[in-house]
Coordinates of C-alpha atoms in Angstrom, one line a residue:
M127 CA -90.3 -47.6 -40.9
L128 CA -92.9 -48.4 -38.2
T129 CA -95.9 -46.0 -38.0
F130 CA -98.1 -45.6 -34.9
H131 CA -101.7 -44.5 -35.3
T132 CA -105.2 -45.1 -34.1
A133 CA -108.6 -44.1 -35.4
A134 CA -109.3 -42.5 -32.1
T135 CA -107.5 -39.4 -33.3
Q136 CA -110.5 -38.8 -35.5
L137 CA -112.9 -38.4 -32.6
R138 CA -112.3 -34.7 -32.9
Q139 CA -114.5 -33.5 -35.8
A140 CA -114.3 -29.7 -35.3
R141 CA -116.5 -27.6 -37.6
T142 CA -115.3 -24.2 -36.6
E143 CA -112.2 -22.0 -37.2
L144 CA -112.0 -18.2 -37.1
D145 CA -110.2 -17.2 -40.3
G146 CA -110.1 -13.8 -41.9
G147 CA -113.1 -12.6 -39.8
V148 CA -115.4 -15.5 -40.8
L149 CA -116.0 -19.0 -39.3
V150 CA -114.8 -21.7 -41.7
A151 CA -114.2 -25.4 -41.6
P152 CA -110.8 -26.0 -39.9
Y153 CA -107.7 -26.5 -42.1
E154 CA -106.7 -29.2 -39.6
C155 CA -109.2 -31.9 -40.7
P156 CA -109.4 -35.7 -40.2
E157 CA -108.8 -36.2 -43.9
R158 CA -105.2 -35.2 -43.4
V159 CA -104.6 -38.5 -41.5
D160 CA -106.5 -40.6 -44.1
L161 CA -104.3 -39.2 -46.9
V162 CA -101.0 -39.8 -45.0
L163 CA -102.1 -43.4 -44.2
K164 CA -103.0 -44.0 -47.8
R165 CA -99.6 -42.8 -49.0
I166 CA -97.8 -44.9 -46.3
Q167 CA -99.6 -48.0 -47.7
Q168 CA -98.9 -47.1 -51.3
A169 CA -95.2 -46.6 -50.6
S170 CA -95.0 -49.8 -48.5
L171 CA -93.3 -47.8 -45.8
G172 CA -93.9 -50.4 -43.2
E173 CA -96.3 -51.7 -40.5
V174 CA -99.0 -49.4 -39.0
R175 CA -99.4 -50.3 -35.3
E176 CA -101.9 -49.2 -32.7
P177 CA -100.4 -47.3 -29.7
E178 CA -100.6 -48.4 -26.1
A179 CA -102.5 -46.3 -23.6
F180 CA -100.3 -44.4 -21.1
G181 CA -102.8 -42.5 -19.1
L182 CA -102.3 -38.9 -18.0
E183 CA -99.2 -39.2 -15.9
P184 CA -96.8 -38.4 -18.8
V185 CA -99.0 -35.4 -19.7
L186 CA -98.9 -34.1 -16.2
A187 CA -95.1 -34.2 -16.2
I188 CA -95.2 -31.1 -18.4
H189 CA -98.7 -29.7 -18.3
D190 CA -100.5 -27.9 -15.5
P191 CA -103.0 -30.2 -13.7
D192 CA -105.8 -27.5 -13.7
Y193 CA -105.3 -27.0 -17.5
V194 CA -105.6 -30.7 -18.1
Q195 CA -108.8 -30.8 -16.0
F196 CA -110.2 -27.9 -17.9
L197 CA -109.7 -29.7 -21.2
A198 CA -111.3 -32.8 -19.8
E199 CA -114.4 -31.0 -18.6
C200 CA -114.8 -28.1 -21.1
W201 CA -117.1 -29.6 -23.6
E202 CA -119.5 -31.0 -21.1
Q203 CA -119.6 -27.7 -19.3
W204 CA -120.1 -25.8 -22.5
C205 CA -123.1 -28.0 -23.4
A206 CA -124.5 -27.5 -19.9
L207 CA -124.7 -23.8 -20.6
G208 CA -127.0 -24.5 -23.5
R209 CA -124.5 -23.3 -26.1
K210 CA -125.2 -24.4 -29.7
G211 CA -121.8 -24.0 -31.4
E212 CA -118.3 -25.1 -30.5
A213 CA -116.4 -23.7 -27.5
I214 CA -114.3 -20.7 -28.7
A215 CA -112.6 -18.1 -26.5
W216 CA -113.6 -14.6 -27.1
I217 CA -111.9 -12.7 -24.3
W218 CA -108.4 -13.0 -22.9
P219 CA -106.1 -11.7 -20.2
T220 CA -104.2 -8.7 -21.7
R221 CA -101.6 -6.2 -20.8
T222 CA -104.3 -4.1 -19.0
M223 CA -106.1 -7.1 -17.5
P224 CA -103.4 -9.4 -16.4
G225 CA -105.7 -12.3 -15.3
D226 CA -104.1 -13.1 -12.0
V227 CA -107.3 -14.7 -10.8
I228 CA -108.8 -17.5 -13.0
P229 CA -112.5 -16.8 -13.5
D230 CA -115.2 -19.2 -12.4
H231 CA -117.3 -18.8 -15.6
L232 CA -116.4 -21.0 -18.5
D233 CA -116.0 -18.1 -20.9
G234 CA -113.4 -16.6 -18.7
R235 CA -111.6 -19.9 -18.3
L236 CA -111.6 -20.4 -22.0
G237 CA -109.8 -17.1 -22.4
H238 CA -107.4 -18.0 -19.7
Y239 CA -106.4 -21.3 -21.3
A240 CA -106.6 -20.4 -25.0
L241 CA -103.8 -18.7 -26.8
S242 CA -105.7 -18.0 -30.0
A243 CA -109.3 -18.0 -31.5
D244 CA -108.5 -20.4 -34.3
T245 CA -109.1 -23.5 -32.2
S246 CA -112.5 -24.6 -31.0
I247 CA -113.2 -27.3 -28.4
C248 CA -115.8 -29.8 -29.6
A249 CA -117.0 -33.3 -28.7
G250 CA -114.2 -35.8 -28.8
T251 CA -111.4 -33.2 -28.5
F252 CA -110.0 -34.4 -25.1
E253 CA -110.2 -38.1 -26.2
A254 CA -108.4 -37.3 -29.5
A255 CA -105.7 -35.4 -27.7
Q256 CA -105.2 -38.4 -25.4
A257 CA -104.9 -40.7 -28.4
S258 CA -102.4 -38.3 -30.0
K259 CA -100.1 -38.3 -27.0
D260 CA -100.4 -42.1 -26.8
I261 CA -99.1 -42.2 -30.3
A262 CA -96.2 -40.0 -29.5
L263 CA -95.3 -42.0 -26.4
S264 CA -95.5 -45.3 -28.2
T265 CA -93.4 -44.0 -31.0
V266 CA -90.6 -42.6 -28.8
R267 CA -90.6 -45.7 -26.7
H268 CA -90.0 -47.8 -29.8
S269 CA -87.1 -45.7 -30.8
L270 CA -85.7 -45.8 -27.2
T271 CA -85.9 -49.6 -27.0
T272 CA -84.8 -50.6 -30.5
G273 CA -82.8 -47.6 -31.7
E274 CA -84.9 -47.7 -34.9
P275 CA -86.7 -44.6 -36.3
A276 CA -90.4 -44.5 -36.1
F277 CA -93.3 -42.2 -37.2
G278 CA -96.1 -41.1 -35.0
L279 CA -99.1 -40.0 -37.0
C280 CA -100.4 -37.7 -34.3
R281 CA -103.7 -35.8 -34.5
P282 CA -104.3 -33.2 -33.1
P283 CA -100.8 -31.8 -33.5
G284 CA -99.0 -30.5 -30.4
H285 CA -96.3 -28.0 -30.8
H286 CA -98.4 -24.9 -30.1
A287 CA -99.7 -26.3 -26.8
A288 CA -97.9 -24.6 -23.8
S289 CA -97.8 -25.9 -20.3
D290 CA -101.3 -24.4 -19.6
Q291 CA -102.6 -23.1 -23.0
F292 CA -104.1 -24.6 -26.2
G293 CA -104.3 -23.1 -29.6
G294 CA -103.1 -23.6 -33.2
Y295 CA -105.1 -26.8 -33.2
C296 CA -102.9 -28.2 -30.3
F297 CA -104.0 -29.3 -26.9
F298 CA -101.2 -31.6 -25.5
N299 CA -97.6 -31.0 -26.5
N300 CA -96.9 -34.4 -28.1
A301 CA -93.2 -33.7 -28.7
G302 CA -92.8 -32.3 -25.2
V303 CA -94.5 -35.2 -23.6
A304 CA -92.3 -37.6 -25.6
A305 CA -89.1 -35.8 -24.7
Q306 CA -89.9 -35.8 -21.0
Y307 CA -90.7 -39.5 -21.2
A308 CA -87.3 -40.1 -22.9
L309 CA -85.5 -38.2 -20.1
D310 CA -87.4 -40.1 -17.5
S311 CA -86.3 -43.3 -19.2
G312 CA -82.6 -42.4 -18.8
K313 CA -81.6 -40.1 -21.6
R314 CA -79.4 -37.3 -20.5
R315 CA -80.3 -34.7 -23.2
V316 CA -83.0 -34.8 -26.0
A317 CA -83.3 -32.7 -29.1
I318 CA -86.6 -31.5 -30.5
L319 CA -86.3 -30.1 -34.0
D320 CA -89.4 -28.4 -35.3
V321 CA -89.6 -28.1 -39.0
D322 CA -93.2 -27.0 -39.2
F323 CA -93.7 -23.6 -40.9
H324 CA -95.1 -22.1 -37.7
H325 CA -93.0 -21.6 -34.6
G326 CA -93.3 -24.3 -31.9
N327 CA -94.2 -21.7 -29.2
G328 CA -95.5 -24.3 -26.8
T329 CA -92.5 -26.5 -27.0
Q330 CA -90.2 -23.5 -26.5
Q331 CA -92.2 -22.3 -23.4
V332 CA -92.1 -25.7 -21.8
F333 CA -88.3 -26.2 -22.0
Y334 CA -87.1 -22.6 -22.1
E335 CA -85.3 -22.7 -18.7
R336 CA -83.9 -26.2 -19.1
D337 CA -80.7 -27.7 -20.5
D338 CA -81.8 -31.3 -20.8
V339 CA -83.8 -30.5 -24.0
F340 CA -82.3 -28.6 -26.9
F341 CA -85.2 -27.0 -28.9
A342 CA -84.6 -25.7 -32.4
S343 CA -87.3 -24.4 -34.7
I344 CA -87.2 -23.3 -38.4
H345 CA -90.2 -21.2 -39.1
G346 CA -91.9 -18.1 -40.6
D347 CA -90.7 -14.8 -39.1
P348 CA -93.1 -14.1 -36.2
C349 CA -93.1 -10.4 -37.3
H350 CA -95.3 -11.7 -40.2
C351 CA -96.5 -15.1 -39.3
F352 CA -98.5 -17.0 -36.6
P353 CA -98.0 -17.2 -33.6
Y354 CA -96.6 -13.7 -33.9
F355 CA -95.4 -13.2 -30.3
L356 CA -92.7 -15.8 -30.0
G357 CA -90.0 -17.3 -32.2
H358 CA -87.4 -14.5 -32.6
A359 CA -83.7 -15.4 -33.0
S360 CA -82.9 -13.5 -29.9
E361 CA -84.8 -16.1 -27.8
T362 CA -82.0 -18.4 -26.8
G363 CA -83.2 -19.8 -23.4
R364 CA -83.1 -18.6 -19.8
G365 CA -81.2 -19.6 -16.7
R366 CA -80.0 -23.2 -17.1
G367 CA -81.6 -23.2 -20.5
D368 CA -79.5 -20.3 -21.9
G369 CA -78.1 -21.5 -25.2
F370 CA -80.4 -24.5 -25.5
N371 CA -83.1 -22.8 -27.6
A372 CA -82.4 -21.9 -31.2
N373 CA -84.9 -20.1 -33.5
Y374 CA -84.5 -19.7 -37.2
P375 CA -87.1 -17.2 -38.4
L376 CA -87.1 -16.9 -42.1
A377 CA -88.8 -14.4 -44.5
P378 CA -92.1 -15.3 -46.2
G379 CA -91.4 -16.8 -49.6
S380 CA -88.2 -18.6 -48.5
A381 CA -87.2 -21.5 -50.7
F382 CA -85.2 -24.6 -49.8
D383 CA -81.8 -23.0 -50.6
V384 CA -82.4 -20.6 -47.7
W385 CA -84.3 -23.1 -45.5
V386 CA -81.6 -25.8 -45.7
Q387 CA -78.9 -23.5 -44.4
A388 CA -81.0 -23.1 -41.2
L389 CA -81.4 -26.9 -41.0
D390 CA -77.7 -27.5 -41.3
D391 CA -76.9 -25.0 -38.6
A392 CA -79.5 -26.4 -36.3
L393 CA -78.2 -30.0 -36.8
A394 CA -74.6 -28.8 -36.1
R395 CA -75.8 -27.3 -32.8
L396 CA -77.7 -30.4 -31.8
R397 CA -74.6 -32.5 -32.6
A398 CA -72.4 -30.2 -30.5
A399 CA -74.9 -30.4 -27.6
E400 CA -74.4 -34.2 -27.6
C401 CA -78.2 -34.9 -27.8
E402 CA -78.9 -38.6 -27.4
L403 CA -82.3 -38.7 -29.1
L404 CA -83.9 -36.6 -31.9
I405 CA -87.6 -35.9 -31.9
V406 CA -88.7 -34.2 -35.1
S407 CA -91.9 -32.1 -35.0
L408 CA -92.8 -33.0 -38.5
G409 CA -94.9 -30.3 -40.0
V410 CA -95.0 -30.3 -43.8
D411 CA -96.6 -26.9 -44.2
A412 CA -93.4 -25.4 -45.5
F413 CA -94.7 -26.8 -48.8
E414 CA -95.0 -24.3 -51.6
D415 CA -98.8 -24.9 -52.0
D416 CA -99.8 -24.9 -48.4
P417 CA -102.9 -22.6 -47.9
I418 CA -101.9 -21.1 -44.6
S419 CA -98.1 -21.0 -44.9
E420 CA -95.6 -19.0 -46.9
F421 CA -92.4 -21.1 -47.6
K422 CA -91.7 -22.6 -51.0
L423 CA -90.3 -26.1 -50.4
T424 CA -91.2 -28.7 -53.1
S425 CA -92.0 -32.3 -52.5
D426 CA -88.5 -33.3 -53.6
D427 CA -87.1 -31.0 -51.0
F428 CA -88.8 -33.0 -48.2
S429 CA -86.8 -36.1 -49.4
E430 CA -83.6 -34.1 -49.0
M431 CA -84.8 -32.9 -45.6
G432 CA -85.1 -36.6 -44.5
R433 CA -81.6 -37.4 -45.8
R434 CA -80.0 -34.6 -43.8
L435 CA -81.9 -35.5 -40.6
A436 CA -80.4 -38.9 -40.7
G437 CA -77.0 -37.4 -40.6
L438 CA -77.3 -36.6 -37.0
G439 CA -76.8 -40.3 -36.3
V440 CA -79.0 -40.7 -33.2
P441 CA -82.2 -42.6 -32.6
T442 CA -85.0 -40.5 -34.2
T443 CA -88.7 -40.2 -33.7
F444 CA -91.0 -38.3 -36.1
L445 CA -94.2 -36.8 -34.8
M446 CA -96.9 -35.3 -37.1
E447 CA -97.6 -31.6 -36.7
G448 CA -99.0 -29.4 -39.5
G449 CA -99.5 -29.5 -43.2
Y450 CA -102.6 -28.4 -44.9
A451 CA -102.1 -28.9 -48.6
V452 CA -104.1 -32.1 -48.3
E453 CA -103.6 -33.3 -51.9
A454 CA -99.8 -33.4 -51.2
I455 CA -99.6 -34.1 -47.5
G456 CA -99.1 -37.9 -47.8
T457 CA -96.4 -37.5 -50.5
N458 CA -94.5 -34.9 -48.5
V459 CA -94.6 -36.8 -45.2
V460 CA -93.5 -40.1 -46.8
N461 CA -90.8 -38.3 -48.7
V462 CA -89.2 -37.2 -45.4
L463 CA -89.4 -40.7 -43.9
Q464 CA -88.1 -42.5 -47.0
G465 CA -85.3 -39.9 -47.4
F466 CA -84.3 -40.6 -43.9
E467 CA -84.3 -44.4 -44.4
A468 CA -82.4 -44.2 -47.6
A469 CA -79.6 -42.1 -46.0
E470 CA -79.5 -44.6 -43.0
M471 CA -79.0 -47.5 -45.4
A472 CA -76.4 -45.7 -47.6

């Protein structure tokens, strides 16, 4: 299977994450990419290819222009204020301060555009986000033109990024940008299946009122797990999108026997919706040893996940999302991809 990746994703070298009341080194680190690439090479999965540059037009197809401009300018403006650390939001619009007017001051705009305090903006963030969406677009274009599966080793991840908010380590919604590109290229309906432990709140928000993208997410129950405020089973879409959003919130501690029932149901719904392309938001933080997640999937379970995904029988693009048990991240990612390939050849 072809992999798309570029070293430009490592231009983001964040040092700061708010975790448990203290500032720590982010769990989303550049080493994750190195370990996945190492395992791809060990397993002889296939060629690793540089992505092409697509510019910002595909991003602006789903993201607010003012938000994109904010991301482009934030770090320079932060430094101009004489700040010593990384840019982190510390005040937000709330139920009692609705934020109808976007502030002029950078601190206020950070709060407007950030959905969580776990994600800082540092030097290289915007450039890495651009590289990541180029990976996603190159990957989906390969699947569209050849019908072959492909893997996009995206970093930063994307599924928490909403149309005008960043957080959860995400800035551009890579899967959403790729899905819109596929629609603009002639596909009638696209499926995005999010298997990351955390709900893909950004992807849901972008497509919630549309019927040309069927979004399904299997994730930790938001009553207990980040992002907390979205991802309930009752959220099924709105307007034209009613029935085209499927959430499978599972209890902390869920193992594969429970998880796979949700997967099978999601695939049945995607098949019934006659989706012509599958984009998998491939987070592997459902792994039993992940430090910030609470499912109990084993490395062998990821192989079975790949086999079942192949059963949908449509062109498939895999885009990297989360996964923070760095010692096992390469094994778990490649197990999904090899499981998919094995099922396709069977």
